[in-house]
Short mmCIF file of C-alpha atoms and ligand atoms in Angstrom, two decimals:
data_model
loop_
_atom_site.label_atom_id
_atom_site.label_comp_id
_atom_site.label_asym_id
_atom_site.label_seq_id
_atom_site.Cartn_x
_atom_site.Cartn_y
_atom_site.Cartn_z
CA MET A 1 -23.46 42.22 -46.43
CA LYS A 2 -22.11 45.01 -44.24
CA PRO A 3 -18.52 44.71 -42.98
CA SER A 4 -19.60 43.81 -39.44
CA THR A 5 -21.65 40.95 -40.83
CA PHE A 6 -18.93 39.95 -43.27
CA VAL A 7 -16.27 39.53 -40.57
CA THR A 8 -18.70 37.41 -38.54
CA HIS A 9 -19.40 35.17 -41.54
CA PRO A 10 -16.07 35.07 -43.43
CA PRO A 11 -15.70 33.30 -46.77
CA SER A 12 -15.27 29.57 -46.30
CA VAL A 13 -12.40 27.81 -47.98
CA THR A 14 -12.88 24.21 -49.00
CA VAL A 15 -9.99 21.99 -49.94
CA PRO A 16 -10.57 19.55 -52.81
CA ASP A 17 -10.63 15.86 -51.81
CA ASP A 18 -7.50 15.15 -53.88
CA ASN A 19 -5.56 18.03 -52.31
CA ARG A 20 -4.90 17.24 -48.67
CA ALA A 21 -2.82 19.00 -46.02
CA LEU A 22 0.07 16.72 -45.09
CA VAL A 23 -0.20 17.77 -41.45
CA ALA A 24 -3.82 17.82 -40.31
CA PRO A 25 -4.99 21.38 -39.68
CA ILE A 26 -6.14 22.40 -36.21
CA TYR A 27 -9.91 22.51 -35.85
CA GLN A 28 -9.81 25.53 -33.58
CA THR A 29 -13.57 25.68 -33.37
CA VAL A 30 -15.94 24.97 -30.52
CA LYS A 31 -19.03 24.50 -32.66
CA PHE A 32 -19.97 22.47 -35.71
CA THR A 33 -23.05 22.89 -37.82
CA PHE A 34 -25.26 20.85 -40.14
CA ASP A 35 -27.53 22.07 -42.92
CA ASN A 36 -30.72 21.18 -41.10
CA VAL A 37 -32.24 20.15 -37.80
CA GLU A 38 -32.83 16.56 -38.84
CA GLU A 39 -29.14 15.84 -39.53
CA THR A 40 -28.23 17.64 -36.32
CA GLU A 41 -30.58 15.36 -34.39
CA ARG A 42 -29.27 12.25 -36.15
CA GLN A 43 -25.73 13.16 -35.15
CA ALA A 44 -26.81 13.78 -31.56
CA HIS A 45 -28.40 10.32 -31.48
CA GLY A 46 -25.31 8.65 -32.91
CA GLU A 47 -27.07 7.79 -36.17
CA ARG A 48 -24.49 9.52 -38.35
CA GLU A 49 -20.85 10.63 -38.28
CA GLY A 50 -19.98 14.17 -37.39
CA PHE A 51 -19.12 16.63 -34.70
CA TRP A 52 -21.24 19.04 -32.67
CA TYR A 53 -19.39 20.61 -29.74
CA SER A 54 -15.66 20.42 -29.01
CA ARG A 55 -16.14 19.84 -25.29
CA LYS A 56 -17.10 16.28 -26.31
CA THR A 57 -14.62 15.83 -29.13
CA ASN A 58 -13.50 17.44 -32.39
CA PRO A 59 -11.59 16.26 -35.51
CA THR A 60 -8.22 17.36 -34.10
CA LEU A 61 -8.93 15.54 -30.84
CA ARG A 62 -10.27 12.53 -32.73
CA GLN A 63 -7.02 12.08 -34.63
CA LEU A 64 -5.11 12.04 -31.35
CA GLU A 65 -7.68 9.69 -29.75
CA LEU A 66 -7.28 7.22 -32.62
CA THR A 67 -3.48 7.43 -32.49
CA LEU A 68 -3.30 6.88 -28.73
CA ALA A 69 -5.86 4.06 -28.74
CA GLY A 70 -3.88 2.37 -31.54
CA LEU A 71 -0.60 2.70 -29.64
CA GLN A 72 -2.12 1.31 -26.44
CA GLY A 73 -3.85 -1.53 -28.32
CA ARG A 74 -7.40 -0.55 -27.39
CA GLU A 75 -10.48 0.53 -29.34
CA ALA A 76 -11.09 4.00 -28.04
CA CYS A 77 -9.75 6.99 -26.17
CA LEU A 78 -10.96 10.23 -24.72
CA LEU A 79 -8.85 13.25 -23.94
CA THR A 80 -8.73 15.51 -20.91
CA ALA A 81 -7.14 18.84 -20.07
CA SER A 82 -4.50 17.25 -17.82
CA GLY A 83 -3.30 13.89 -16.55
CA VAL A 84 -4.93 14.37 -13.16
CA ALA A 85 -8.25 15.11 -14.89
CA ALA A 86 -7.95 11.76 -16.71
CA VAL A 87 -7.26 9.88 -13.46
CA ASP A 88 -9.65 11.74 -11.18
CA LEU A 89 -12.65 12.15 -13.47
CA THR A 90 -12.46 8.52 -14.61
CA MET A 91 -12.65 7.41 -10.98
CA LEU A 92 -15.46 9.87 -10.32
CA ALA A 93 -17.39 8.61 -13.35
CA LEU A 94 -16.88 4.93 -12.47
CA CYS A 95 -17.63 4.97 -8.72
CA ARG A 96 -20.83 5.28 -6.77
CA GLN A 97 -21.37 6.15 -3.12
CA GLY A 98 -20.62 3.15 -0.90
CA GLU A 99 -18.39 1.42 -3.44
CA HIS A 100 -14.84 0.40 -2.58
CA VAL A 101 -11.51 1.28 -4.24
CA ILE A 102 -8.10 -0.36 -3.70
CA PHE A 103 -5.03 1.83 -4.24
CA PHE A 104 -1.38 1.92 -3.26
CA ALA A 105 1.05 3.89 -1.08
CA GLU A 106 3.60 3.95 -3.91
CA MET A 107 1.37 5.99 -6.23
CA TYR A 108 1.45 9.55 -7.54
CA LYS A 109 0.40 11.77 -4.64
CA PRO A 110 -2.50 13.68 -6.26
CA THR A 111 -4.18 10.37 -7.13
CA GLN A 112 -3.96 9.34 -3.50
CA TYR A 113 -5.35 12.71 -2.42
CA MET A 114 -8.28 12.29 -4.81
CA ILE A 115 -9.17 8.85 -3.46
CA ARG A 116 -8.68 9.64 0.22
CA ARG A 117 -9.93 13.19 0.43
CA VAL A 118 -12.30 13.78 -2.46
CA LEU A 119 -13.92 10.43 -3.28
CA GLY A 120 -13.96 9.78 0.46
CA ARG A 121 -16.10 12.89 0.92
CA TYR A 122 -18.65 11.42 -1.49
CA GLY A 123 -18.83 8.12 0.37
CA VAL A 124 -16.48 6.04 -1.79
CA ARG A 125 -14.55 3.76 0.57
CA HIS A 126 -10.92 2.73 0.06
CA THR A 127 -8.16 0.41 1.19
CA LEU A 128 -4.55 1.55 0.89
CA LEU A 129 -2.06 -1.28 0.30
CA SER A 130 1.48 -1.81 -0.99
CA ILE A 131 1.81 -2.74 -4.66
CA ASP A 132 4.41 -5.33 -3.56
CA ASP A 133 1.84 -7.35 -1.62
CA VAL A 134 -0.32 -9.06 -4.22
CA ASP A 135 -1.51 -11.64 -1.66
CA GLU A 136 -3.01 -8.83 0.40
CA ILE A 137 -4.67 -7.44 -2.76
CA GLU A 138 -6.23 -10.86 -3.21
CA ARG A 139 -7.40 -11.09 0.42
CA THR A 140 -8.91 -7.60 0.20
CA LEU A 141 -10.71 -8.39 -3.07
CA ALA A 142 -12.04 -11.62 -1.56
CA SER A 143 -13.29 -9.97 1.62
CA THR A 144 -14.57 -6.62 0.30
CA PRO A 145 -16.67 -6.19 -2.86
CA THR A 146 -14.54 -3.76 -4.88
CA ARG A 147 -15.35 -1.50 -7.82
CA LEU A 148 -11.85 -0.39 -8.81
CA VAL A 149 -8.22 -1.39 -8.38
CA VAL A 150 -6.21 1.75 -9.19
CA PHE A 151 -2.48 1.23 -9.72
CA GLU A 152 0.68 2.34 -11.55
CA SER A 153 3.62 0.56 -13.11
CA PRO A 154 6.36 1.59 -12.75
CA SER A 155 5.15 3.64 -9.80
CA ASN A 156 5.96 7.32 -9.39
CA PRO A 157 8.42 8.14 -7.83
CA VAL A 158 10.26 4.98 -6.67
CA LEU A 159 9.67 2.78 -9.73
CA LYS A 160 8.17 -0.32 -8.20
CA VAL A 161 6.91 -2.66 -10.91
CA ALA A 162 3.39 -4.04 -10.48
CA ASP A 163 2.59 -7.66 -11.38
CA ILE A 164 0.01 -6.53 -13.93
CA SER A 165 -1.26 -9.89 -15.17
CA ARG A 166 -1.78 -11.20 -11.64
CA ILE A 167 -3.50 -8.06 -10.43
CA ALA A 168 -5.70 -7.91 -13.54
CA ALA A 169 -6.68 -11.58 -13.19
CA LEU A 170 -7.53 -11.18 -9.50
CA ALA A 171 -9.62 -8.08 -10.15
CA ARG A 172 -11.45 -9.82 -13.00
CA LYS A 173 -12.14 -12.86 -10.81
CA HIS A 174 -13.65 -10.70 -8.07
CA GLY A 175 -15.65 -8.42 -10.37
CA ALA A 176 -13.52 -5.30 -9.94
CA LEU A 177 -12.34 -3.03 -12.76
CA THR A 178 -8.63 -2.25 -13.15
CA LEU A 179 -7.48 1.32 -13.75
CA LEU A 180 -3.78 1.47 -14.65
CA ASP A 181 -2.03 4.83 -14.66
CA ASN A 182 0.45 3.93 -17.39
CA THR A 183 2.16 7.32 -17.58
CA LEU A 184 5.67 6.16 -16.66
CA ALA A 185 5.63 3.13 -18.96
CA GLY A 186 4.24 5.12 -21.90
CA VAL A 187 1.45 4.50 -24.40
CA HIS A 188 3.39 1.74 -26.20
CA ASN A 189 3.64 -0.52 -23.14
CA HIS A 190 1.31 -2.95 -21.32
CA GLY A 191 -1.39 -3.20 -23.99
CA GLN A 192 -1.12 -7.00 -23.87
CA PHE A 193 -2.60 -7.16 -20.37
CA ASP A 194 -6.26 -7.58 -19.43
CA VAL A 195 -6.48 -4.07 -17.99
CA ASP A 196 -9.90 -2.40 -18.27
CA VAL A 197 -8.88 1.25 -18.35
CA PHE A 198 -5.53 2.92 -19.02
CA VAL A 199 -4.96 6.52 -18.03
CA HIS A 200 -2.02 8.69 -19.05
CA SER A 201 -0.62 12.09 -18.40
CA LEU A 202 0.14 13.20 -21.97
CA THR A 203 2.07 16.08 -20.39
CA LYS A 204 4.98 13.68 -20.01
CA TYR A 205 6.24 11.47 -22.86
CA VAL A 206 3.53 12.22 -25.42
CA SER A 207 3.96 15.98 -25.44
CA GLY A 208 7.61 15.33 -24.68
CA HIS A 209 8.63 18.96 -24.53
CA GLY A 210 7.23 20.09 -21.22
CA ASP A 211 5.11 22.81 -22.78
CA VAL A 212 1.56 21.49 -22.77
CA LEU A 213 -0.74 19.71 -20.29
CA GLY A 214 -3.07 16.89 -21.28
CA GLY A 215 -4.45 13.50 -20.30
CA ALA A 216 -5.99 10.44 -21.91
CA VAL A 217 -8.33 7.62 -20.93
CA ILE A 218 -7.96 4.53 -23.12
CA ALA A 219 -10.25 1.47 -23.03
CA ASN A 220 -12.65 -0.57 -25.10
CA GLN A 221 -15.39 1.26 -27.01
CA ALA A 222 -18.16 0.45 -24.52
CA ILE A 223 -16.27 1.92 -21.55
CA ILE A 224 -15.22 5.05 -23.45
CA ASP A 225 -18.76 5.57 -24.78
CA ALA A 226 -20.09 5.28 -21.24
CA LEU A 227 -17.47 7.67 -19.89
CA ARG A 228 -17.66 10.26 -22.66
CA THR A 229 -21.03 11.71 -21.71
CA GLU A 230 -19.98 12.33 -18.11
CA MET A 231 -16.53 13.55 -19.08
CA ALA A 232 -18.17 16.12 -21.36
CA ILE A 233 -20.28 17.23 -18.38
CA PHE A 234 -17.19 17.49 -16.13
CA GLY A 235 -15.80 19.77 -18.83
CA ALA A 236 -12.04 19.28 -18.42
CA SER A 237 -11.66 18.85 -22.19
CA LEU A 238 -8.41 19.11 -24.09
CA ASP A 239 -8.06 22.22 -26.23
CA PRO A 240 -7.60 21.52 -29.97
CA HIS A 241 -4.34 23.44 -30.07
CA ALA A 242 -2.99 21.34 -27.18
CA ALA A 243 -4.15 18.21 -29.03
CA PHE A 244 -2.27 19.38 -32.12
CA LEU A 245 0.92 19.83 -30.07
CA MET A 246 0.48 16.33 -28.60
CA GLN A 247 0.05 14.87 -32.09
CA ARG A 248 3.20 16.66 -33.17
CA GLY A 249 5.02 15.39 -30.07
CA LEU A 250 4.05 11.82 -30.95
CA LYS A 251 6.02 11.97 -34.19
CA THR A 252 9.23 11.90 -32.17
CA TYR A 253 7.82 9.83 -29.28
CA PHE A 254 9.77 6.66 -30.05
CA LEU A 255 12.97 8.52 -30.94
CA ARG A 256 12.84 10.41 -27.66
CA TYR A 257 11.74 7.45 -25.57
CA GLU A 258 14.49 5.19 -26.92
CA ARG A 259 17.17 7.83 -26.43
CA GLN A 260 15.92 8.60 -22.91
CA CYS A 261 15.90 4.90 -22.01
CA GLN A 262 19.43 4.49 -23.36
CA ASN A 263 20.64 7.50 -21.38
CA ALA A 264 18.84 6.32 -18.24
CA MET A 265 20.31 2.81 -18.53
CA THR A 266 23.85 4.18 -18.90
CA LEU A 267 23.34 6.61 -16.05
CA ALA A 268 21.84 3.90 -13.81
CA ASN A 269 24.90 1.71 -14.44
CA TYR A 270 27.14 4.65 -13.61
CA LEU A 271 25.23 5.39 -10.39
CA GLU A 272 25.43 1.73 -9.40
CA SER A 273 29.23 2.02 -9.49
CA ARG A 274 29.20 4.95 -7.04
CA SER A 275 29.56 4.26 -3.35
CA GLU A 276 27.58 7.41 -2.40
CA VAL A 277 24.45 5.86 -3.91
CA SER A 278 22.20 3.26 -2.27
CA ALA A 279 18.70 1.85 -2.81
CA LEU A 280 19.14 2.52 -6.53
CA ARG A 281 16.02 1.71 -8.52
CA TYR A 282 15.93 1.50 -12.28
CA PRO A 283 13.80 -1.34 -13.71
CA GLY A 284 16.48 -2.05 -16.34
CA LEU A 285 19.11 -2.92 -13.72
CA LYS A 286 19.51 -6.55 -12.69
CA SER A 287 19.64 -5.33 -9.10
CA HIS A 288 16.08 -3.93 -9.31
CA PRO A 289 13.89 -6.18 -7.11
CA GLN A 290 11.46 -6.76 -9.99
CA HIS A 291 13.88 -6.66 -12.91
CA GLU A 292 12.64 -9.95 -14.36
CA LEU A 293 9.03 -8.89 -14.09
CA ALA A 294 9.90 -5.60 -15.82
CA CYS A 295 11.69 -7.53 -18.62
CA ALA A 296 8.63 -9.72 -19.11
CA GLN A 297 6.14 -6.83 -19.05
CA GLN A 298 7.82 -3.86 -20.73
CA HIS A 299 9.54 -3.26 -24.07
CA ASP A 300 11.94 -0.86 -22.32
CA PHE A 301 12.48 0.61 -18.88
CA GLY A 302 11.77 4.32 -19.12
CA SER A 303 13.74 7.41 -18.19
CA MET A 304 13.16 7.60 -14.43
CA ILE A 305 15.77 6.66 -11.83
CA ALA A 306 15.36 6.79 -8.04
CA PHE A 307 18.06 6.35 -5.42
CA ASP A 308 19.11 7.35 -1.92
CA LEU A 309 22.22 9.36 -1.16
CA GLN A 310 24.30 7.98 1.70
CA GLY A 311 24.95 11.48 3.00
CA GLY A 312 21.29 12.01 3.96
CA PRO A 313 18.87 14.85 3.25
CA GLU A 314 21.42 17.67 3.27
CA ALA A 315 23.70 15.85 0.84
CA ALA A 316 20.70 15.11 -1.38
CA ARG A 317 19.65 18.77 -1.33
CA LYS A 318 23.20 19.91 -2.18
CA PHE A 319 23.42 17.29 -4.92
CA ALA A 320 20.22 18.54 -6.57
CA GLU A 321 21.32 22.15 -6.29
CA ALA A 322 24.80 21.42 -7.66
CA LEU A 323 23.46 19.81 -10.83
CA SER A 324 23.42 22.19 -13.77
CA LEU A 325 21.96 20.15 -16.66
CA PHE A 326 19.30 18.58 -14.42
CA SER A 327 16.84 21.28 -13.33
CA ILE A 328 15.03 21.09 -10.00
CA SER A 329 11.49 20.68 -11.25
CA ALA A 330 8.33 18.62 -11.18
CA SER A 331 7.13 16.47 -14.06
CA LEU A 332 9.08 13.99 -16.15
CA GLY A 333 9.53 12.49 -19.57
CA SER A 334 10.51 15.65 -21.43
CA THR A 335 13.59 16.26 -23.55
CA GLU A 336 15.38 18.01 -20.67
CA SER A 337 16.75 16.26 -17.57
CA LEU A 338 15.15 16.98 -14.20
CA VAL A 339 15.81 16.21 -10.55
CA LEU A 340 13.64 16.10 -7.41
CA ALA A 341 15.23 16.24 -3.95
CA PRO A 342 13.81 14.31 -0.96
CA GLN A 343 12.41 17.50 0.54
CA LEU A 344 10.10 17.67 -2.51
CA LEU A 345 9.16 13.98 -2.54
CA GLN A 346 8.30 13.00 1.00
CA PRO A 347 4.68 12.21 1.77
CA ARG A 348 3.40 14.31 4.65
CA ASP A 349 0.32 12.38 5.75
CA PHE A 350 1.52 8.77 5.89
CA ASP A 351 1.87 6.62 9.00
CA ALA A 352 5.07 4.60 9.53
CA GLN A 353 3.73 1.56 7.65
CA GLN A 354 2.65 3.59 4.63
CA THR A 355 5.94 5.51 4.61
CA ALA A 356 7.84 2.22 4.54
CA TRP A 357 5.70 0.99 1.64
CA SER A 358 6.22 4.22 -0.29
CA ALA A 359 10.00 3.54 -0.14
CA ILE A 360 10.64 7.28 -0.14
CA THR A 361 13.22 8.06 2.53
CA GLU A 362 14.57 11.38 3.71
CA SER A 363 17.43 11.05 1.22
CA THR A 364 15.58 9.81 -1.88
CA VAL A 365 16.40 11.55 -5.15
CA ARG A 366 14.39 11.13 -8.38
CA LEU A 367 15.91 11.78 -11.78
CA SER A 368 14.06 12.19 -15.06
CA VAL A 369 16.63 11.66 -17.79
CA GLY A 370 16.38 13.70 -20.98
CA VAL A 371 17.83 13.42 -24.47
CA GLU A 372 21.08 15.30 -23.81
CA ASP A 373 24.50 13.81 -24.58
CA ILE A 374 25.15 11.03 -22.08
CA GLN A 375 28.75 12.09 -21.34
CA ASP A 376 27.54 15.58 -20.41
CA LEU A 377 24.91 14.06 -18.10
CA ILE A 378 27.41 11.74 -16.41
CA GLY A 379 29.83 14.64 -16.00
CA ASP A 380 27.09 16.70 -14.37
CA ILE A 381 26.17 13.88 -11.94
CA GLU A 382 29.83 13.32 -11.15
CA GLN A 383 30.53 16.93 -10.20
CA ALA A 384 27.27 17.16 -8.21
CA LEU A 385 28.13 14.02 -6.23
CA ALA A 386 31.49 15.62 -5.40
CA ALA A 387 29.76 18.88 -4.41
CA SER A 388 27.17 17.11 -2.26
CA GLY A 389 29.72 16.31 0.43
CA THR A 390 28.53 12.71 0.53
CA HIS A 391 31.20 10.65 2.21
CA THR A 392 32.57 7.81 0.15
CA SER A 393 33.44 4.67 2.00
C1 LIG B 401 2.27 13.65 -13.89
C2 LIG B 401 1.44 12.50 -13.55
C3 LIG B 401 0.03 12.62 -13.48
C4 LIG B 401 -0.68 13.95 -13.65
O1 LIG B 401 -0.50 14.51 -14.89
P1 LIG B 401 -0.69 16.08 -15.22
O2 LIG B 401 -0.70 16.07 -16.70
O3 LIG B 401 0.46 16.80 -14.60
O4 LIG B 401 -1.99 16.49 -14.62
C5 LIG B 401 -0.70 11.50 -13.18
N1 LIG B 401 -0.10 10.31 -12.95
C6 LIG B 401 1.24 10.14 -13.01
C7 LIG B 401 1.83 8.80 -12.76
C8 LIG B 401 2.06 11.24 -13.31
O5 LIG B 401 3.38 11.08 -13.35
#
C-alpha cells in the first residue's frame, strides 16, 4: 500500500467487548459499511440493525434520541439541526395542501411565520387563536376539519400556560394531531399528557451552554418512523459532534434546571415586591393567572420571567441596558442570564386583537434566569431598576 492509499484506508482500531469507553465516542462519520451487498440491503429494508448514512441517524445521534425519548416518556425521537427545523419540518411532513392548522398568537414568532407565510404558500390553511380561549379551540375544531393543533406551554415569551389535557382531548375527539413545542417546559415535563408529537429546541435547556444549535421531535415509534424518511430528505440533520455536546449537556440538565428554577422563583418574588413592575408573569407565582394549572401540569416552573415596566418603553430599554449580569440577547435556558427589551419582542404584523392576545406590550421585558448566585442577580436587577428612571409610586 502506497502512502496515499494508506492515509485513505487507515488502520482500524477495535475495542474489545469487555473494555468500553465510559463516555461514548463520537461517530464522526457520514457513512457506514457492511461486508456485502445482501446485509446492506437487509439494513436498508429494516430487516437488521445497523447504520448506513448519518443524515438519517448514527450511533451518536441514536444515544441522544434514546435519552430524549426516555426523558419525555415516548418511544422514539429524531434529531434536527435546530429547534426551528424540528418545528417547521414536522409540520411540513405532517400537512397536505388544503389541510387546516390551528395555532396561537402567544407562540414563538418563527413558528407563526412558518404557518402563515410558508405553509400558507403551499395551500395549508390556518386559524390563529388565543391559547387562553379553549372554547374557541373547540368551536374551531368542530366547524373545520383540522390536521394539526400546534401550541406551546408555557408560551414564549409571555409564559401563558396551556390547558394541555383539555386541548389534547379536544384534538383527539375531532381527529386532529397535537404538536406541542415543549421547549420552555423542558424534556422532563408534560409526558403524562396525550400529546401526539413533542418538539424541542435542544439549543436551550438540553445544550444548556448556549454554544450549539439542535432540535428534537419526540413521539411514538409509528409517527417517528413515518417522519424519519422525509426528515432525512429535508436534510436538516444534527451533526454528530453537536449531538455529543447535547448528550454532555444532559448530564447537568437537572442540576441546571433546578438551580435556574430556584433562581427564577426568588427573582420573581423579588420583582413582585417592586412597584415599578406590573403584569408580572412567572408560572410559579400564585398571582400567575394559571398558577394552579401550572402546578398540576409541571414538575417545576422554568427559568423565564416576563413583566411590564411602569415607566414604558424607554424605561424598559434603559433597564435592559443597565443590567450587567443579564446580557441583551436572544435564546434562553443557558447557564448565563439574559434579557430582552420590548423593542426586541413586539410582533410587527399583528392586528389589535392578536396583539392583545400576545400580551406583549410596548414595555414588556423577558428575563431568562441563569445559574449565577441569586444575590448577585437581585443586586443587578435592583441597580438596573434604579437606573431605568421608572417612577415608583
Ligand atoms: C428557541 C425556540 C425555538 C427555535 O429553536 P432554535 O434551536 O433556535 O432553532 C422554537 N421554539 C421555541 C419555543 C423556542 O424558544
